[in-house]
mmCIF file of C-alpha atoms and ligand atoms in Angstrom:
data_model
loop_
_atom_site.group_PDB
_atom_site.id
_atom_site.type_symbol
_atom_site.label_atom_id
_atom_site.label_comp_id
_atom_site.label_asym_id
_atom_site.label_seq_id
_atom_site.Cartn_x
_atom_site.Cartn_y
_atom_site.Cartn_z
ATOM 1 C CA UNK T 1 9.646 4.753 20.036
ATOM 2 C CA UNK T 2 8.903 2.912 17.210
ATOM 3 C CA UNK T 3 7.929 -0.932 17.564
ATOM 4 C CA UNK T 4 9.991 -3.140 15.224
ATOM 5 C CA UNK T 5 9.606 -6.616 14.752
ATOM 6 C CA UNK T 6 12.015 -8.834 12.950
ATOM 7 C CA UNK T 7 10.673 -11.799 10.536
ATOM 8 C CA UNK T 8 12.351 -13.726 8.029
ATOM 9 C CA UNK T 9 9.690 -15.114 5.218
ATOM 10 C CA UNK T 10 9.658 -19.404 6.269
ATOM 11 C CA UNK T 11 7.449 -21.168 3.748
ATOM 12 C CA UNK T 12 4.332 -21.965 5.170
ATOM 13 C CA UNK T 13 0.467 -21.962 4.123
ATOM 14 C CA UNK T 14 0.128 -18.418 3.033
ATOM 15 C CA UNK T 15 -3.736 -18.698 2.176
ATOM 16 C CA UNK T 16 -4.482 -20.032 5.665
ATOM 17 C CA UNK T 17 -2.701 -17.002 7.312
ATOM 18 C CA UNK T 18 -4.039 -14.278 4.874
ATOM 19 C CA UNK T 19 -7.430 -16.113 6.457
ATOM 20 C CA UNK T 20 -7.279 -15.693 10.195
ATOM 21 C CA UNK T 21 -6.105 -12.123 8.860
ATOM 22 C CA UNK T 22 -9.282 -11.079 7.086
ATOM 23 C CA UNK T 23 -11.161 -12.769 9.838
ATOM 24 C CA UNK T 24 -9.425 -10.356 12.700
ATOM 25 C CA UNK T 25 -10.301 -7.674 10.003
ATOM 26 C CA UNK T 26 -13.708 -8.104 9.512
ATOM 27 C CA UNK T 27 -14.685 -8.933 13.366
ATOM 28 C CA UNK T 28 -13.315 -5.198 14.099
ATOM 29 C CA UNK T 29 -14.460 -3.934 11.179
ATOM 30 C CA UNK T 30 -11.433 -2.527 9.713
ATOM 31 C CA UNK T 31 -10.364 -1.823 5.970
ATOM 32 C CA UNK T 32 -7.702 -3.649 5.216
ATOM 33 C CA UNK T 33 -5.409 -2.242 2.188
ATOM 34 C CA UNK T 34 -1.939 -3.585 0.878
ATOM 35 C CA UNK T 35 0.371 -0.805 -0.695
ATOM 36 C CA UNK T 36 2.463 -2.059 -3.494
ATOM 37 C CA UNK T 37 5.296 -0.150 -5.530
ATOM 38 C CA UNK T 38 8.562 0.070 -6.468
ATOM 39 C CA UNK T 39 11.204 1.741 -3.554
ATOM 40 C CA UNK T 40 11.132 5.607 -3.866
ATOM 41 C CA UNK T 41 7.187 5.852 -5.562
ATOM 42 C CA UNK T 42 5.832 7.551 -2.406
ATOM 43 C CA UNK T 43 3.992 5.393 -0.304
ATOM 44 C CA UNK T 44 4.959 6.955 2.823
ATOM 45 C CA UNK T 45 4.350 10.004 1.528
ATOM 46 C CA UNK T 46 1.094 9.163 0.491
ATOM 47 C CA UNK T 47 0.304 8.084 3.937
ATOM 48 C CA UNK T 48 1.218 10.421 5.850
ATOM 49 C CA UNK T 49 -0.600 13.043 3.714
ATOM 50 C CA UNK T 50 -3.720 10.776 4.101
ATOM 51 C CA UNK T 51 -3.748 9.982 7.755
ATOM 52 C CA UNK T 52 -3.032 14.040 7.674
ATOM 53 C CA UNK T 53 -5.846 15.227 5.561
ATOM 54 C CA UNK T 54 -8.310 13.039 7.484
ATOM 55 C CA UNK T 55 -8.720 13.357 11.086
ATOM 56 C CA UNK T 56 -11.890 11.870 11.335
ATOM 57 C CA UNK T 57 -10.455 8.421 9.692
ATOM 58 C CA UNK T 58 -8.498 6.367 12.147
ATOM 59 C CA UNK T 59 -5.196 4.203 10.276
ATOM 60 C CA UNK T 60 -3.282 2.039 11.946
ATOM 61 C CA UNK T 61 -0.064 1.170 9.466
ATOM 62 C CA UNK T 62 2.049 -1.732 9.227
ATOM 63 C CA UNK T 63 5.714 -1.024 7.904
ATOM 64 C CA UNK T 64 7.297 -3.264 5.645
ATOM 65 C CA UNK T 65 10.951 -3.011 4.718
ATOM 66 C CA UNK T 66 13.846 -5.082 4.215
ATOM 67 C CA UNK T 67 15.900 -2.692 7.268
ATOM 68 C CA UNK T 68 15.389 0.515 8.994
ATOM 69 C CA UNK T 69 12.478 1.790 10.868
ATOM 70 C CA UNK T 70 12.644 4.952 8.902
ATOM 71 C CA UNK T 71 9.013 5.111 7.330
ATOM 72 C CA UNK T 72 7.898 3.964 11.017
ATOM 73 C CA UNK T 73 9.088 6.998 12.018
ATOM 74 C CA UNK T 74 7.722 9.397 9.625
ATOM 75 C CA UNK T 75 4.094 7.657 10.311
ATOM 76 C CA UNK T 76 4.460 7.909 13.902
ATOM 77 C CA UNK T 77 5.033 11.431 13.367
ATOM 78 C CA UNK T 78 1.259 11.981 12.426
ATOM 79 C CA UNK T 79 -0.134 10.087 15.556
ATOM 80 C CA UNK T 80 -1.119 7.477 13.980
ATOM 81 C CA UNK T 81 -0.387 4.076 15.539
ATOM 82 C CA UNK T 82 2.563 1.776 13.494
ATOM 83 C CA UNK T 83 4.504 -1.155 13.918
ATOM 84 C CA UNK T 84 7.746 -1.467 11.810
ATOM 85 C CA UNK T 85 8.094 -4.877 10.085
ATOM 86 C CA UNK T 86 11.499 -5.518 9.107
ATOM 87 C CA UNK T 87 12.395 -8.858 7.300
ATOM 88 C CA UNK T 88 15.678 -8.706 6.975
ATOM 89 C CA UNK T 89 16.362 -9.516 3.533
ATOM 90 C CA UNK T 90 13.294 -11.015 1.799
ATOM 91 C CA UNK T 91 11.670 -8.847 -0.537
ATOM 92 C CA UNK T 92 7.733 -8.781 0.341
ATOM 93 C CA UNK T 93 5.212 -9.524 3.202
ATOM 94 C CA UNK T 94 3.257 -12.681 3.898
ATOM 95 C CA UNK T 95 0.322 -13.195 5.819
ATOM 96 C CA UNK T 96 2.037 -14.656 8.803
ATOM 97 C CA UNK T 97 3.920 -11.648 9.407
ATOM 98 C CA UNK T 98 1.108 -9.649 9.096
ATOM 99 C CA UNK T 99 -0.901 -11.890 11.535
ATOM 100 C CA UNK T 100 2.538 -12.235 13.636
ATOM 101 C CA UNK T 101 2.236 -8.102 14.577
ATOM 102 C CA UNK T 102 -1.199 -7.198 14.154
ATOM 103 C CA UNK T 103 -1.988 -7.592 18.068
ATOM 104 C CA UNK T 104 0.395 -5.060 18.273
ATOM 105 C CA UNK T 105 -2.206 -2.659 16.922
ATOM 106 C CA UNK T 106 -5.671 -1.783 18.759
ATOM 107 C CA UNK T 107 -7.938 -3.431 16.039
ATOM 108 C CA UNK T 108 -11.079 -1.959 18.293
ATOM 109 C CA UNK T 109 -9.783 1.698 17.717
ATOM 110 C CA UNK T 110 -8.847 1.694 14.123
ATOM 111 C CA UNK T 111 -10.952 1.827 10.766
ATOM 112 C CA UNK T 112 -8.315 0.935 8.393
ATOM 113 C CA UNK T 113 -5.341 -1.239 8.274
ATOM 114 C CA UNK T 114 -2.343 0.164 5.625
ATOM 115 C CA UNK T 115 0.221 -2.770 5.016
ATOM 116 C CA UNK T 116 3.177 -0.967 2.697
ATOM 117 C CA UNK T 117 4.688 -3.857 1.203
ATOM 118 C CA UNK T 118 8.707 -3.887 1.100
ATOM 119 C CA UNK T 119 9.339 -1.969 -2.549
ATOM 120 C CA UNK T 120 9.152 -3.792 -5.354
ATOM 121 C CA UNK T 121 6.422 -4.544 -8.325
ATOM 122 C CA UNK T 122 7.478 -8.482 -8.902
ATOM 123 C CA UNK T 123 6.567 -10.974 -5.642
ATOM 124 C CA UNK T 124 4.761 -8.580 -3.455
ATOM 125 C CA UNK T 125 1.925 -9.259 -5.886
ATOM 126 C CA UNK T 126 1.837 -12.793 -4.920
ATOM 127 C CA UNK T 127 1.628 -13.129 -1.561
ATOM 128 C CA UNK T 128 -1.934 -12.330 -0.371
ATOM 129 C CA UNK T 129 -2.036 -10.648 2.917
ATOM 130 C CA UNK T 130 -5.374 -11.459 4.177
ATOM 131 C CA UNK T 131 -6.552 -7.376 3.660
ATOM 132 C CA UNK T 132 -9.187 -6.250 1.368
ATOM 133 C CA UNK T 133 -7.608 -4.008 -1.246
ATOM 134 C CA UNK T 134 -4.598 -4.310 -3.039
ATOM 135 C CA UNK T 135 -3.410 -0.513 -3.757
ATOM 136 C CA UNK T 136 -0.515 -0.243 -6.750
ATOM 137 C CA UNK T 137 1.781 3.016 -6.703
ATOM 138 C CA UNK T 138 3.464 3.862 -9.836
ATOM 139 C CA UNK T 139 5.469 7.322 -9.716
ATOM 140 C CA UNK T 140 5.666 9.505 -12.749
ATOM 141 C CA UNK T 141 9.764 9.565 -11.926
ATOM 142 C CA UNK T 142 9.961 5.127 -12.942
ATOM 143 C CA UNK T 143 8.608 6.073 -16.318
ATOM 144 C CA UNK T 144 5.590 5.048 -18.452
ATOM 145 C CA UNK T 145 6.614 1.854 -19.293
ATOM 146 C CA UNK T 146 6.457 -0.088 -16.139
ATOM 147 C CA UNK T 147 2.686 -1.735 -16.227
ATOM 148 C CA UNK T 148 3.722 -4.267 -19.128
ATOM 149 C CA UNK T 149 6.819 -4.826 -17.669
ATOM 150 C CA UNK T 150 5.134 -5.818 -14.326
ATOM 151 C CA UNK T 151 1.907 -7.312 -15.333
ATOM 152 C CA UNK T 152 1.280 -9.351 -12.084
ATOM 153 C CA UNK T 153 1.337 -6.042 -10.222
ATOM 154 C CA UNK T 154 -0.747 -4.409 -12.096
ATOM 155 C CA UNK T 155 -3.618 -6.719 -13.110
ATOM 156 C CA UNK T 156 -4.137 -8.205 -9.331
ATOM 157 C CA UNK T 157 -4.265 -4.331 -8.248
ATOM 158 C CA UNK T 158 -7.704 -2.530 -7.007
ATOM 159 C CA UNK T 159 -6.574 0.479 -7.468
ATOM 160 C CA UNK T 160 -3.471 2.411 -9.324
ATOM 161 C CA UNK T 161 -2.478 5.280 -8.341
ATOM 162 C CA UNK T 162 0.011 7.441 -10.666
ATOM 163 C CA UNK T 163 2.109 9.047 -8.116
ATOM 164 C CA UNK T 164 3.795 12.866 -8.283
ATOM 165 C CA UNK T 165 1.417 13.825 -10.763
ATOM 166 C CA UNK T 166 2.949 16.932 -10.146
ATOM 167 C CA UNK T 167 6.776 16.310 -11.998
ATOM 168 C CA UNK T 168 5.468 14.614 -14.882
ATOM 169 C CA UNK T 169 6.252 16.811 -17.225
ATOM 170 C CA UNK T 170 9.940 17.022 -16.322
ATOM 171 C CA UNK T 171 10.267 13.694 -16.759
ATOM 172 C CA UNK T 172 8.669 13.098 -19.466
ATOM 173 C CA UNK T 173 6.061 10.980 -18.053
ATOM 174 C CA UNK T 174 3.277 9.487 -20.571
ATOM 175 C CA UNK T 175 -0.089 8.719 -18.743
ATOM 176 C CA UNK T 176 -1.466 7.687 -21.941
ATOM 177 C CA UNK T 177 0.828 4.879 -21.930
ATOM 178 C CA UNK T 178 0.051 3.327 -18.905
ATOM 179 C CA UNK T 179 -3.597 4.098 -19.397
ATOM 180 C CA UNK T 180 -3.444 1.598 -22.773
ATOM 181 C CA UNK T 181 -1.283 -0.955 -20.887
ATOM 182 C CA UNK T 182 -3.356 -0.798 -18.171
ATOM 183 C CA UNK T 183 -6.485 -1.372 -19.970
ATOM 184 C CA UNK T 184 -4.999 -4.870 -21.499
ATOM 185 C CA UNK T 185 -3.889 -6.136 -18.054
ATOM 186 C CA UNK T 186 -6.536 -4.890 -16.260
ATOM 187 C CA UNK T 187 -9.418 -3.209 -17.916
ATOM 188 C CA UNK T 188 -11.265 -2.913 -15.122
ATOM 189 C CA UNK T 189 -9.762 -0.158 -13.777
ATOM 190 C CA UNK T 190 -8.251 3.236 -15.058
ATOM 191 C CA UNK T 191 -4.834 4.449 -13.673
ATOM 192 C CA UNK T 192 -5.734 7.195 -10.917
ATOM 193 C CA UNK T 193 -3.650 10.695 -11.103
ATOM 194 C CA UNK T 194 -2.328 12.125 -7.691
ATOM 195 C CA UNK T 195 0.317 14.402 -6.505
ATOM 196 C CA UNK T 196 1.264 14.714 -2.534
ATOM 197 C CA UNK T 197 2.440 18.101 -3.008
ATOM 198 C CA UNK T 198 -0.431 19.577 -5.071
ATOM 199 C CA UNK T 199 -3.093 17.341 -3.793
ATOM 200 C CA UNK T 200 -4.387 16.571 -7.697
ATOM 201 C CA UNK T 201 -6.299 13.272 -7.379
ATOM 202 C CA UNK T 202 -6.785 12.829 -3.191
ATOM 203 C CA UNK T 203 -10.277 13.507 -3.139
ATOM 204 C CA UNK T 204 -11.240 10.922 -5.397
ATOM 205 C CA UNK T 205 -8.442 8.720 -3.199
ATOM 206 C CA UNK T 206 -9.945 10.064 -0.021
ATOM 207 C CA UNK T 207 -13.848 9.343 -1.641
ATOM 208 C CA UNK T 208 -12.334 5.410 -2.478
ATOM 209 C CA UNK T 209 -11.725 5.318 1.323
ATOM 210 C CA UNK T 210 -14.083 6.500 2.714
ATOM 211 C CA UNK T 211 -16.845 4.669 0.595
ATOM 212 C CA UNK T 212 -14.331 0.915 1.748
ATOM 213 C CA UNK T 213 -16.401 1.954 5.288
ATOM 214 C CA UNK T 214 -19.995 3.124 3.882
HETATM 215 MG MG1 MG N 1 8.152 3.920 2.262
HETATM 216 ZN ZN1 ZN N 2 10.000 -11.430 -2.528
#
């Protein structure tokens, strides 16, 4: 069964939440990572092919969404322990929920922590969960354009990961757009290519993990 807890967002000090967050984090030594993306760019699917292709790696994974405990379910499929967060109408995470349903997780048995955010590239970006990394999913399917259009997702991101690498040319998908775009909100970092069904890009994505423990 999955475990779903209800929250509605209530104004309240994010910062100091996203705090006793990071400090749970760090005294169990877990990787904490925030998944951020429109609905439909495969975060789920990313997931589960992660927590699939690495045995050795233990991820606990919080569930956000607005309703349903459908992405729960296809996590708790792979073993791996979840909690479905369900707020009910507001459209990203805070750091109290997260803090509210963490000790529903085993901190002690887990190396990483994957929060995916409720789908959307506007306020998710803005409410700091208290994790480490701040992961941004962009599918090939939303089109090439979407990094200028959503600048706060994109520049406060880690890591971005092109998603379904794989039907980009049937859609018409332009990575050299969003590498430019990318470069003036966040030149920092270069856009990451990975497909769930090919498995382009996940060892590089598995190597990024793996080195968040080293
Ligand atoms: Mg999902
Ligand atoms: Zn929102």
């Amino acid at each position: 069964m999955v475990d779903i807890v209800v929250m509605r967002a209530i104004s309240s000090d994010n910062e100091a939440h996203a705090k006793e967050v990071r400090k749970a984090l760090d005294r169990n030594k877990v990787a904490g990572l925030n998944l951020i993306s429109s609905p439909g760019s495969g975060k789920t699917t990313l997931l589960v092919k992660t927590i699939q292709d690495n045995p050795g790696l233990k991820f606990g994974v919080i569930e956000g969404d607005v309703y349903t405990s459908r992405d729960a379910e296809r996590i708790e499929k792979t073993g791996a322990p979840s909690v479905q967060l369900n707020t009910e109408g507001s459209c990203h995470l805070t750091a109290s929920m997260i803090e509210t349903v963490l000790p529903k997780l085993d901190l002690t048995k887990l190396d990483y922590l994957m929060v995916e955010n409720i789908g959307n590239l506007i306020c998710p970006s803005a409410f700091s969960l208290g994790v480490h990394k701040r992961v941004v999913l962009l599918s090939t399917a939303e089109g090439s354009d979407k990094v200028l259009k959503y600048p706060q997702a994109f520049n406060t991101a880690d890591v971005v990961l092109i998603t379904k690498m794989d039907i980009a040319d049937v859609v018409d998908f332009d990575v050299k757009i969003v590498e430019d775009d990318l470069k003036a909100v966040n030149p920092k970092i270069e856009p990451w290519r990975v497909s769930a069904v090919t498995g382009e890009g996940l060892d590089r994505w598995y190597d990024w993990l793996k080195g968040l423990h080293a």
